[in-house]
Amino acid sequence: MLAVCKAAGPVPAGNGSSSHNAPSARGSTPSPGSCIRCPSPTDAGSLAGAISNLLETYGESVAAAADSSQQAGSKKPKLDPEHRGDGAAQAASHGPPPGVAGKASSAHQQQQTSADGGVAAGAKGKAGKAGAPVATPEYVLANRKGKGGAAVGAGGAAQAKGVADVSLFDAKTDQASAESYFHYYSCIMHQQNMLQDHQRTGTYYTAIVGNRSDFEGKVVMDVGSGSGILSLFAVLAGARKVYAVEASGMAHYARLLASSNPSMGSRIVVLKSRVEDVVLTEKVDILVSEPMGTLLVNERMLESYCHARDAFLKPGGKMFPQLGRIHAAAFSDDALYQEVGSKAAFWMQPSFYGIDVTSLYNAAVDSYFAQVVVDAFDSAVLVSNCATKVYDFGTVPEKALHDIVIPLQLMVAKANTTIHGIACWFDVFFDGADNPTWLSTAPGLPTTHWFQLRCVLKQPLFITSPNTLVTGTLRMVCHSRQSYDIHINLTAPPLEPHMPAQTSSGSFDLKDPFYRQLSGGAVAAPAGAEKAPAWGMGAGGWQ
């Protein structure tokens, strides 16, 4: 479904604080070994302490949340896909749009059948201590190497029936990308960064604990549970049992946290597995997950969320979140445009240690303009309305997420405006019975670790008349490296009568972002290198 956002009042984006945190660089997972320190199991105490403090802090407001939920029952916002749901300032005289913001970790990873892989803590034996997560014979973790599968729990081992030898995840994912991805989310410091994004964590808390009537006595699956924080929230909301599915090594720490909170942990079953490799003998009432990446779809975990829906959710079951929207608007930011183009000036040197490197200049310019820019920008740079793509996670087919097309019909209100590219952000909606909640990454709202995203076009468009329509498409095509290639095409009226229409296009790799928020500035040229000649933008764009 496609909608063009209209002027409308804001929808609450949750009770998270406005504290600003450094991003987790989720769109740019490092290669194995690149983390400063990947902790051993004994290092989990710091994370356990942090989450215990978090639970204690939020726990004080459980009653208040329940009260506010009852009061909010009569004020439930309509689930309107065209509702902006933001609170961002209007940009320019037209008032562009901003529409109505990580994941504890992925639900994917190579299945392991060691004591720490695919075994729910709480099975009879060493883990059978009071307060440990419950053991159950009701699930199967499939071994995708042609050996069938193994059910692990109080009932011991059993064969998985009807499980394909080739994992659905393996069939679509580059192995090196997957290894890097799971390594990243197994590191405690990255989990901490996401937990400390209080806009994110606080909104999830409000959406889950503030909707107790949805969770009371229910069976829940947490898809990509990471540290297990959402599983713990579900238990706080009254869930009878939670399957916490986590593929990375973070599953060990999720078990530890569950065990260290015995009143809650006794209801949590941690499954170290990709969700595509899990088989349950029961259906669940609710799916919870934080499957959003940069621009909502990066990392392709939404597909796993949809797989869990098809495989495990009861008819009529609920999903938290239920709805996702991608927003796109034209922006004007000459400083950013100059910054991106100037990065290639290094390659204009005819004598870099005696070597002429100028032959690589054009390729360097193209490569810098092919990076998406991730940062928090002022909504004043937006110069048009926004186009919106809406996804109902309860019904969208997985394949619909493989090739996403957003038609652009962008009205630019002011004359003499330069369009430097397309700005994007996203939001998700939790359709709770008591307390419907939005989580937004819109400009002008408290910053999240997702920030916002901009695609800078090498050739700007120049708008000479007020109320000018700019048309085009934003297309995102998935690839095996767990991300997307973005293709933008724009058309604007000619600069002069009888001239051809202006056009501009660009292709970008969402997997390779420029995290501008963390940029430390340019690096000084080494001694002996000649100063680069002048560079800049000509009539035909960056030269």
Coordinates of C-alpha atoms in Angstrom, one line a residue:
M1 CA 0.0 0.0 0.0
L2 CA 1.2 3.5 -0.8
A3 CA 0.1 6.7 0.8
V4 CA 1.2 10.3 0.6
C5 CA 1.3 11.7 4.1
K6 CA -1.1 14.5 4.9
A7 CA -1.1 17.2 7.6
A8 CA -2.3 15.6 10.8
G9 CA -1.7 15.7 14.5
P10 CA 1.1 13.6 16.0
V11 CA 0.6 10.1 17.4
P12 CA 2.6 9.4 20.6
A13 CA 5.9 7.8 19.8
G14 CA 6.3 6.2 23.2
N15 CA 7.7 7.2 26.6
G16 CA 11.4 6.8 25.8
S17 CA 13.7 9.6 26.9
S18 CA 15.4 12.0 24.5
S19 CA 19.0 11.0 25.4
H20 CA 21.3 10.7 22.4
N21 CA 23.3 7.6 21.9
A22 CA 26.0 6.6 19.4
P23 CA 24.7 4.2 16.8
S24 CA 25.3 0.6 16.8
A25 CA 26.3 0.7 13.2
R26 CA 23.8 -2.1 12.5
G27 CA 23.9 -1.5 8.8
S28 CA 27.6 -2.1 8.7
T29 CA 28.4 -5.2 10.6
P30 CA 32.2 -5.7 11.1
S31 CA 34.1 -8.8 10.2
P32 CA 34.8 -11.4 12.9
G33 CA 37.4 -10.2 15.3
S34 CA 36.9 -6.5 14.7
C35 CA 35.2 -5.9 18.0
I36 CA 37.4 -4.4 20.6
R37 CA 36.6 -7.3 22.9
C38 CA 34.1 -10.1 22.5
P39 CA 33.3 -11.1 26.1
S40 CA 33.6 -14.4 27.7
P41 CA 30.6 -15.9 29.6
T42 CA 32.1 -14.4 32.8
D43 CA 31.7 -10.9 31.5
A44 CA 27.9 -11.2 31.4
G45 CA 27.6 -9.6 34.9
S46 CA 27.8 -6.1 33.5
L47 CA 25.0 -6.7 31.1
A48 CA 23.0 -8.5 33.7
G49 CA 23.4 -5.6 36.1
A50 CA 22.4 -3.1 33.5
I51 CA 19.2 -5.0 32.6
S52 CA 18.4 -5.6 36.2
N53 CA 18.6 -1.9 36.8
L54 CA 16.5 -1.3 33.8
L55 CA 13.9 -3.7 34.9
E56 CA 13.9 -2.2 38.4
T57 CA 13.5 1.3 37.0
Y58 CA 10.7 0.3 34.6
G59 CA 9.2 -1.9 37.3
E60 CA 8.4 1.1 39.4
S61 CA 6.1 2.3 36.6
V62 CA 4.3 -1.0 35.9
A63 CA 1.2 0.0 37.9
A64 CA 1.3 3.5 36.3
A65 CA 1.5 2.0 32.9
A66 CA -1.5 -0.3 33.6
D67 CA -3.5 2.7 34.9
S68 CA -2.6 4.8 31.8
S69 CA -3.5 1.8 29.6
Q70 CA -7.0 1.7 31.0
Q71 CA -7.4 5.4 30.6
A72 CA -6.1 5.2 27.0
G73 CA -8.7 2.6 26.1
S74 CA -11.1 5.3 25.2
K75 CA -8.5 7.3 23.3
K76 CA -7.1 4.6 21.1
P77 CA -5.6 6.2 18.0
K78 CA -7.0 4.9 14.7
L79 CA -4.6 2.7 12.8
D80 CA -4.5 5.0 9.8
P81 CA -1.7 4.2 7.3
E82 CA -1.8 7.8 6.0
H83 CA -1.4 9.3 9.5
R84 CA 2.0 11.0 9.8
G85 CA 2.4 10.0 13.4
D86 CA 5.3 12.3 13.9
G87 CA 5.9 15.4 15.9
A88 CA 8.6 16.9 13.6
A89 CA 8.6 20.5 12.8
Q90 CA 7.2 21.5 9.4
A91 CA 9.9 22.2 6.9
A92 CA 9.7 25.2 4.5
S93 CA 6.5 26.9 3.9
H94 CA 4.8 23.8 2.5
G95 CA 5.6 21.9 5.7
P96 CA 7.1 18.6 4.6
P97 CA 6.2 15.6 6.2
P98 CA 8.1 13.7 8.4
G99 CA 6.2 10.6 9.0
V100 CA 5.7 9.0 11.9
A101 CA 12.7 3.7 15.7
G102 CA 17.4 -1.9 16.9
K103 CA 17.0 -5.3 17.3
A104 CA 18.1 -7.1 20.4
S105 CA 19.7 -9.5 17.9
S106 CA 18.9 -11.7 14.9
A107 CA 16.9 -14.9 14.9
H108 CA 19.4 -16.4 12.6
Q109 CA 22.7 -18.2 13.0
Q110 CA 24.2 -21.6 12.3
Q111 CA 22.6 -24.2 14.5
Q112 CA 24.9 -25.6 17.1
T113 CA 24.1 -28.7 19.2
S114 CA 26.6 -28.2 21.9
A115 CA 25.6 -27.6 25.5
D116 CA 25.3 -23.9 24.7
G117 CA 23.7 -24.4 21.3
G118 CA 20.0 -25.3 21.1
V119 CA 19.7 -26.5 24.7
A120 CA 17.2 -24.6 26.9
A121 CA 18.7 -23.9 30.2
G122 CA 16.5 -25.6 32.8
A123 CA 16.6 -29.0 31.2
K124 CA 17.1 -31.8 33.7
G125 CA 20.7 -31.9 34.7
K126 CA 23.2 -29.1 35.4
A127 CA 20.7 -26.4 34.4
G128 CA 17.9 -27.8 36.4
K129 CA 18.2 -25.2 39.2
A130 CA 15.3 -23.3 40.8
G131 CA 14.6 -20.2 38.8
A132 CA 16.3 -21.4 35.6
P133 CA 14.3 -21.2 32.4
V134 CA 11.9 -24.0 32.1
A135 CA 12.6 -27.2 30.2
T136 CA 10.2 -28.4 27.6
P137 CA 9.9 -31.2 25.1
E138 CA 7.7 -29.0 22.9
Y139 CA 10.2 -27.7 20.5
V140 CA 12.7 -29.0 17.9
L141 CA 15.9 -27.4 16.7
A142 CA 16.6 -28.6 13.2
N143 CA 20.1 -29.7 12.1
R144 CA 20.4 -28.6 8.5
K145 CA 23.4 -30.7 7.6
G146 CA 21.5 -33.7 6.6
K147 CA 21.3 -35.3 10.0
G148 CA 17.6 -34.5 10.7
G149 CA 17.0 -32.6 13.9
A150 CA 17.2 -32.8 17.6
A151 CA 14.5 -32.0 20.2
V152 CA 16.2 -30.8 23.4
G153 CA 14.6 -30.4 26.8
A154 CA 13.3 -32.6 29.6
G155 CA 12.2 -35.2 27.2
G156 CA 15.7 -35.7 25.8
A157 CA 16.5 -36.1 22.1
A158 CA 14.1 -36.8 19.3
Q159 CA 14.2 -36.6 15.5
A160 CA 12.7 -33.7 13.6
K161 CA 10.2 -34.8 11.1
G162 CA 9.5 -33.1 7.8
V163 CA 12.4 -30.7 8.1
A164 CA 14.3 -29.8 5.0
D165 CA 18.0 -30.4 4.9
V166 CA 18.7 -27.0 3.5
S167 CA 17.9 -24.0 5.7
L168 CA 15.7 -21.3 4.2
F169 CA 18.1 -18.8 5.6
D170 CA 21.2 -20.4 4.1
A171 CA 19.6 -20.5 0.7
K172 CA 19.3 -16.7 0.5
T173 CA 22.2 -15.5 2.6
D174 CA 25.9 -15.1 1.9
Q175 CA 27.8 -17.1 4.5
A176 CA 30.5 -14.5 5.2
S177 CA 27.8 -11.8 5.7
A178 CA 25.9 -14.1 8.1
E179 CA 29.1 -14.9 10.1
S180 CA 29.9 -11.2 10.5
Y181 CA 26.3 -10.4 11.4
F182 CA 26.0 -12.9 14.1
H183 CA 29.4 -12.1 15.5
Y184 CA 28.4 -8.5 15.8
Y185 CA 25.2 -9.2 17.8
S186 CA 26.9 -11.7 20.1
C187 CA 29.0 -8.9 21.6
I188 CA 27.7 -7.4 24.8
M189 CA 28.8 -3.8 24.0
H190 CA 26.5 -3.7 21.0
Q191 CA 23.6 -5.1 23.0
Q192 CA 24.3 -2.5 25.6
N193 CA 24.2 0.3 23.0
M194 CA 20.8 -0.8 21.9
L195 CA 19.5 -1.2 25.4
Q196 CA 20.7 2.3 26.2
D197 CA 18.7 3.7 23.3
H198 CA 15.9 4.6 25.7
Q199 CA 13.5 5.8 22.9
R200 CA 13.7 2.3 21.5
T201 CA 13.7 0.3 24.8
G202 CA 11.3 2.5 26.6
T203 CA 8.8 2.4 23.7
Y204 CA 9.0 -1.4 23.6
Y205 CA 8.4 -1.5 27.4
T206 CA 5.3 0.7 27.0
A207 CA 4.0 -1.3 24.1
I208 CA 4.4 -4.6 25.9
V209 CA 3.9 -4.0 29.6
G210 CA 1.3 -1.3 28.9
N211 CA -0.9 -3.9 27.1
R212 CA -1.3 -6.5 29.8
S213 CA -4.7 -7.7 28.6
D214 CA -2.9 -8.9 25.4
F215 CA -0.2 -10.8 27.2
E216 CA -1.9 -12.2 30.3
G217 CA -1.6 -16.0 30.3
K218 CA -0.4 -16.1 26.7
V219 CA 2.4 -18.1 25.0
V220 CA 4.8 -15.7 23.3
M221 CA 7.7 -16.1 20.8
D222 CA 10.5 -13.5 20.9
V223 CA 12.1 -13.6 17.4
G224 CA 15.7 -12.6 17.6
S225 CA 15.7 -12.1 21.3
G226 CA 19.3 -11.0 21.8
S227 CA 19.8 -10.2 25.5
G228 CA 16.2 -11.3 26.1
I229 CA 14.9 -8.0 27.3
L230 CA 11.6 -8.2 25.3
S231 CA 11.1 -11.7 26.7
L232 CA 11.4 -10.3 30.2
F233 CA 9.0 -7.5 29.3
A234 CA 6.5 -10.1 28.1
V235 CA 6.7 -12.0 31.4
L236 CA 6.2 -8.7 33.3
A237 CA 3.1 -8.2 31.2
G238 CA 1.8 -11.6 32.4
A239 CA 2.9 -14.1 29.6
R240 CA 2.6 -17.7 30.7
K241 CA 5.5 -18.9 28.6
V242 CA 8.0 -17.2 26.2
Y243 CA 10.2 -18.9 23.6
A244 CA 13.2 -16.6 23.2
V245 CA 14.8 -17.5 19.8
E246 CA 18.3 -16.2 19.4
A247 CA 20.8 -17.5 16.9
S248 CA 24.0 -15.7 18.0
G249 CA 26.2 -16.4 21.0
M250 CA 24.1 -13.8 22.9
A251 CA 21.7 -16.7 23.7
H252 CA 24.1 -17.7 26.5
Y253 CA 23.7 -14.3 28.2
A254 CA 19.9 -14.4 27.6
R255 CA 19.8 -17.6 29.7
L256 CA 22.0 -16.0 32.3
L257 CA 19.7 -13.0 32.6
A258 CA 16.6 -15.2 32.8
S259 CA 18.2 -17.3 35.5
S260 CA 19.2 -14.2 37.5
N261 CA 15.6 -13.0 37.5
P262 CA 14.0 -16.2 38.7
S263 CA 10.5 -15.0 39.1
M264 CA 10.5 -14.2 35.4
G265 CA 13.1 -16.6 34.0
S266 CA 11.1 -19.7 35.0
R267 CA 8.7 -18.9 32.2
I268 CA 11.3 -18.3 29.5
V269 CA 12.7 -21.0 27.2
V270 CA 15.9 -19.8 25.3
L271 CA 16.4 -21.5 22.0
K272 CA 19.8 -21.0 20.4
S273 CA 18.7 -21.3 16.8
R274 CA 17.7 -19.4 13.7
V275 CA 13.9 -19.1 13.7
E276 CA 13.8 -20.9 10.3
D277 CA 15.3 -24.0 12.0
V278 CA 12.8 -24.2 14.9
V279 CA 9.9 -26.6 15.0
L280 CA 7.3 -26.2 17.8
T281 CA 4.5 -28.6 18.7
E282 CA 2.4 -25.7 19.8
K283 CA 1.4 -22.4 18.2
V284 CA 2.0 -19.1 20.0
D285 CA -0.5 -16.4 20.8
I286 CA 1.9 -13.4 20.3
L287 CA 5.1 -12.6 18.4
V288 CA 7.3 -9.9 19.7
S289 CA 10.5 -8.8 17.9
E290 CA 12.7 -5.9 17.1
P291 CA 13.4 -6.8 13.5
M292 CA 14.0 -3.3 12.2
G293 CA 17.3 -2.2 10.6
T294 CA 18.4 1.0 8.9
L295 CA 15.5 2.2 6.8
L296 CA 13.3 -0.5 8.4
V297 CA 14.4 -3.3 6.0
N298 CA 18.2 -3.5 6.3
E299 CA 19.5 -6.9 7.6
R300 CA 16.4 -8.5 6.2
M301 CA 15.2 -9.7 9.5
L302 CA 11.6 -8.7 8.7
E303 CA 11.6 -11.8 6.5
S304 CA 12.3 -13.9 9.5
Y305 CA 9.6 -12.1 11.5
C306 CA 7.1 -13.0 8.7
H307 CA 8.4 -16.6 8.6
A308 CA 7.7 -16.9 12.3
R309 CA 4.2 -15.6 11.7
D310 CA 3.5 -18.2 9.1
A311 CA 5.1 -21.1 11.0
F312 CA 4.1 -20.4 14.7
L313 CA 1.4 -17.7 15.2
K314 CA -2.1 -18.9 15.9
P315 CA -4.9 -17.6 13.7
G316 CA -5.9 -14.2 15.0
G317 CA -2.7 -13.9 17.0
K318 CA -1.0 -10.6 17.6
M319 CA 2.3 -9.2 16.4
F320 CA 4.3 -6.5 18.3
P321 CA 5.0 -4.5 16.1
Q322 CA 2.1 -4.9 13.7
L323 CA 2.7 -2.2 11.1
G324 CA 5.8 -0.7 9.5
R325 CA 6.1 2.4 7.3
I326 CA 8.9 3.8 5.2
H327 CA 8.8 7.6 4.4
A328 CA 10.7 9.5 1.7
A329 CA 10.9 13.2 0.9
A330 CA 13.1 15.5 -1.1
F331 CA 15.8 17.4 0.8
S332 CA 18.1 20.4 0.2
D333 CA 21.4 20.5 2.0
D334 CA 24.3 22.1 0.1
A335 CA 26.8 21.5 3.0
L336 CA 26.2 17.8 2.9
Y337 CA 26.4 17.7 -0.9
Q338 CA 29.8 19.5 -0.8
E339 CA 31.0 17.3 1.9
V340 CA 30.3 14.1 0.0
G341 CA 31.8 15.4 -3.2
S342 CA 34.9 16.7 -1.6
K343 CA 35.9 13.3 -0.2
A344 CA 37.3 12.4 -3.6
A345 CA 39.6 15.4 -3.8
F346 CA 42.4 13.2 -2.6
W347 CA 42.4 11.5 -6.0
M348 CA 43.1 14.8 -7.8
Q349 CA 46.8 14.6 -6.9
P350 CA 49.2 14.3 -9.9
S351 CA 52.1 13.4 -7.6
F352 CA 51.2 11.4 -4.5
Y353 CA 54.6 10.2 -3.5
G354 CA 55.5 10.6 -7.1
I355 CA 52.5 8.7 -8.4
D356 CA 49.7 10.3 -10.5
V357 CA 46.5 9.1 -8.9
T358 CA 44.1 11.3 -10.9
S359 CA 42.9 8.5 -13.1
L360 CA 40.8 7.2 -10.1
Y361 CA 39.1 10.4 -9.3
N362 CA 35.9 9.8 -11.2
A363 CA 35.5 6.3 -9.8
A364 CA 36.1 7.8 -6.3
V365 CA 33.4 10.4 -6.8
D366 CA 31.0 7.7 -7.9
S367 CA 31.8 5.5 -4.9
Y368 CA 31.2 8.3 -2.4
F369 CA 27.9 9.2 -3.9
A370 CA 26.9 5.6 -3.8
Q371 CA 27.0 5.6 0.0
V372 CA 23.8 6.3 2.0
V373 CA 24.3 8.9 4.6
V374 CA 23.1 8.0 8.1
D375 CA 22.8 10.8 10.6
A376 CA 20.3 12.9 12.5
F377 CA 19.2 15.9 10.4
D378 CA 17.1 19.0 11.0
S379 CA 13.6 18.6 9.5
A380 CA 14.1 22.1 8.0
V381 CA 16.2 20.5 5.2
L382 CA 13.0 18.7 3.9
V383 CA 11.5 20.6 1.0
S384 CA 8.5 18.5 -0.1
N385 CA 5.7 16.3 1.2
C386 CA 6.6 12.7 1.7
A387 CA 5.6 9.4 0.0
T388 CA 4.9 6.5 2.4
K389 CA 5.1 2.7 1.9
V390 CA 3.0 0.8 4.4
Y391 CA 3.5 -2.9 5.5
D392 CA 1.1 -4.8 7.6
F393 CA 3.4 -7.5 9.1
G394 CA 0.4 -9.7 9.8
T395 CA -0.3 -10.2 6.1
V396 CA 2.7 -9.1 3.9
P397 CA 4.3 -12.1 2.1
E398 CA 8.0 -12.6 2.6
K399 CA 8.6 -12.2 -1.1
A400 CA 7.0 -8.8 -1.1
L401 CA 10.0 -7.6 0.9
H402 CA 12.5 -8.7 -1.8
D403 CA 11.7 -5.9 -4.3
I404 CA 10.2 -2.7 -2.8
V405 CA 9.0 0.1 -5.1
I406 CA 7.9 3.5 -3.7
P407 CA 6.4 5.9 -6.4
L408 CA 7.4 9.5 -5.7
Q409 CA 5.0 12.4 -6.2
L410 CA 6.8 15.2 -4.4
M411 CA 5.4 18.7 -4.3
V412 CA 8.1 21.4 -3.7
A413 CA 6.4 24.5 -2.4
K414 CA 9.2 27.1 -2.7
A415 CA 10.7 28.5 -5.8
N416 CA 14.5 28.6 -6.2
T417 CA 15.0 25.4 -4.4
T418 CA 17.9 22.9 -5.0
I419 CA 17.0 19.2 -4.5
H420 CA 20.1 17.3 -3.4
G421 CA 18.5 13.9 -2.9
I422 CA 15.9 11.9 -1.0
A423 CA 15.7 11.7 2.8
C424 CA 14.1 8.6 4.5
W425 CA 13.0 7.4 7.9
F426 CA 10.6 4.8 9.3
D427 CA 8.2 4.0 12.1
V428 CA 6.4 1.0 13.5
F429 CA 3.1 0.6 15.2
F430 CA 2.1 -1.6 18.2
D431 CA -1.6 -2.3 18.0
G432 CA -2.1 -3.0 21.7
A433 CA -5.6 -3.4 23.0
D434 CA -5.0 -1.1 25.9
N435 CA -2.2 1.2 24.8
P436 CA -1.5 1.5 21.1
T437 CA 2.0 2.9 20.6
W438 CA 4.2 4.3 17.8
L439 CA 8.0 4.0 17.6
S440 CA 9.3 6.6 15.2
T441 CA 12.7 7.6 13.8
A442 CA 11.3 10.8 12.2
P443 CA 13.5 14.0 12.1
G444 CA 12.5 16.4 14.8
L445 CA 11.8 13.6 17.3
P446 CA 14.2 12.2 20.0
T447 CA 17.1 10.6 18.2
T448 CA 17.4 6.8 18.1
H449 CA 20.3 4.6 17.2
W450 CA 18.8 4.2 13.7
F451 CA 19.0 8.0 13.0
Q452 CA 17.7 8.9 9.6
L453 CA 19.0 8.2 6.1
R454 CA 19.7 10.3 3.0
C455 CA 20.6 9.4 -0.5
V456 CA 22.7 12.2 -2.1
L457 CA 22.3 12.5 -5.8
K458 CA 25.4 13.4 -7.9
Q459 CA 23.3 15.7 -10.1
P460 CA 21.0 18.1 -8.1
L461 CA 17.7 19.3 -9.5
F462 CA 16.8 23.0 -9.6
I463 CA 13.3 24.1 -8.9
T464 CA 12.5 27.6 -10.3
S465 CA 8.8 27.9 -9.7
P466 CA 6.6 27.4 -6.5
N467 CA 4.5 24.3 -6.1
T468 CA 6.5 22.2 -8.6
L469 CA 5.8 18.5 -8.8
V470 CA 8.9 16.2 -8.9
T471 CA 8.2 12.6 -9.8
G472 CA 10.1 9.4 -9.8
T473 CA 10.7 6.1 -7.9
L474 CA 12.6 4.8 -5.0
R475 CA 13.3 1.1 -5.5
M476 CA 15.0 -1.3 -3.0
V477 CA 16.2 -4.7 -4.3
C478 CA 17.4 -7.2 -1.7
H479 CA 20.7 -9.0 -2.0
S480 CA 22.4 -12.0 -0.3
R481 CA 24.5 -9.8 2.0
Q482 CA 21.4 -9.2 4.1
S483 CA 20.7 -5.8 2.8
Y484 CA 19.4 -3.9 -0.3
D485 CA 20.5 -1.9 -3.3
I486 CA 18.6 1.3 -3.5
H487 CA 17.8 2.9 -6.9
I488 CA 16.4 6.4 -7.2
N489 CA 15.2 8.2 -10.3
L490 CA 13.8 11.7 -10.3
T491 CA 12.3 14.0 -12.9
A492 CA 11.7 17.7 -12.6
P493 CA 10.4 20.4 -15.1
P494 CA 13.0 22.0 -17.4
L495 CA 14.9 25.0 -16.3
E496 CA 13.8 27.0 -19.4
P497 CA 10.9 26.5 -21.8
H498 CA 11.7 24.2 -24.8
M499 CA 14.5 22.5 -22.8
P500 CA 14.3 18.9 -21.9
A501 CA 13.1 17.9 -18.4
Q502 CA 15.7 17.6 -15.7
T503 CA 16.5 14.1 -14.6
S504 CA 18.7 12.7 -11.9
S505 CA 19.4 9.1 -10.7
G506 CA 21.6 7.2 -8.3
S507 CA 22.3 3.8 -7.0
F508 CA 23.2 3.1 -3.4
D509 CA 24.2 0.1 -1.2
L510 CA 22.4 0.1 2.0
K511 CA 24.9 -2.3 3.4
D512 CA 27.7 0.3 3.1
P513 CA 26.6 3.5 4.9
F514 CA 28.5 6.6 5.8
Y515 CA 27.8 7.1 9.5
R516 CA 28.2 10.9 9.4
Q517 CA 27.2 11.3 13.0
L518 CA 30.5 9.6 14.0
S519 CA 32.7 11.2 11.4
G520 CA 35.9 12.6 12.8
G521 CA 36.6 14.9 9.9
A522 CA 39.2 14.7 7.1
V523 CA 42.6 13.1 7.7
A524 CA 45.5 15.4 6.9
A525 CA 47.6 14.6 3.8
P526 CA 50.9 12.9 4.5
A527 CA 54.1 14.8 4.2
G528 CA 55.4 15.0 0.6
A529 CA 52.0 14.8 -1.0
E530 CA 51.1 17.7 -3.3
K531 CA 48.1 19.8 -2.6
A532 CA 45.1 18.7 -4.7
P533 CA 43.9 21.0 -7.4
A534 CA 40.6 22.8 -7.2
W535 CA 37.4 20.7 -7.5
G536 CA 33.7 21.4 -7.3
M537 CA 30.3 21.2 -8.9
G538 CA 29.9 22.2 -12.5
A539 CA 26.7 22.6 -14.5
G540 CA 26.6 18.9 -15.0
G541 CA 26.9 18.0 -11.3
W542 CA 29.9 17.0 -9.3
Q543 CA 33.2 17.2 -11.4

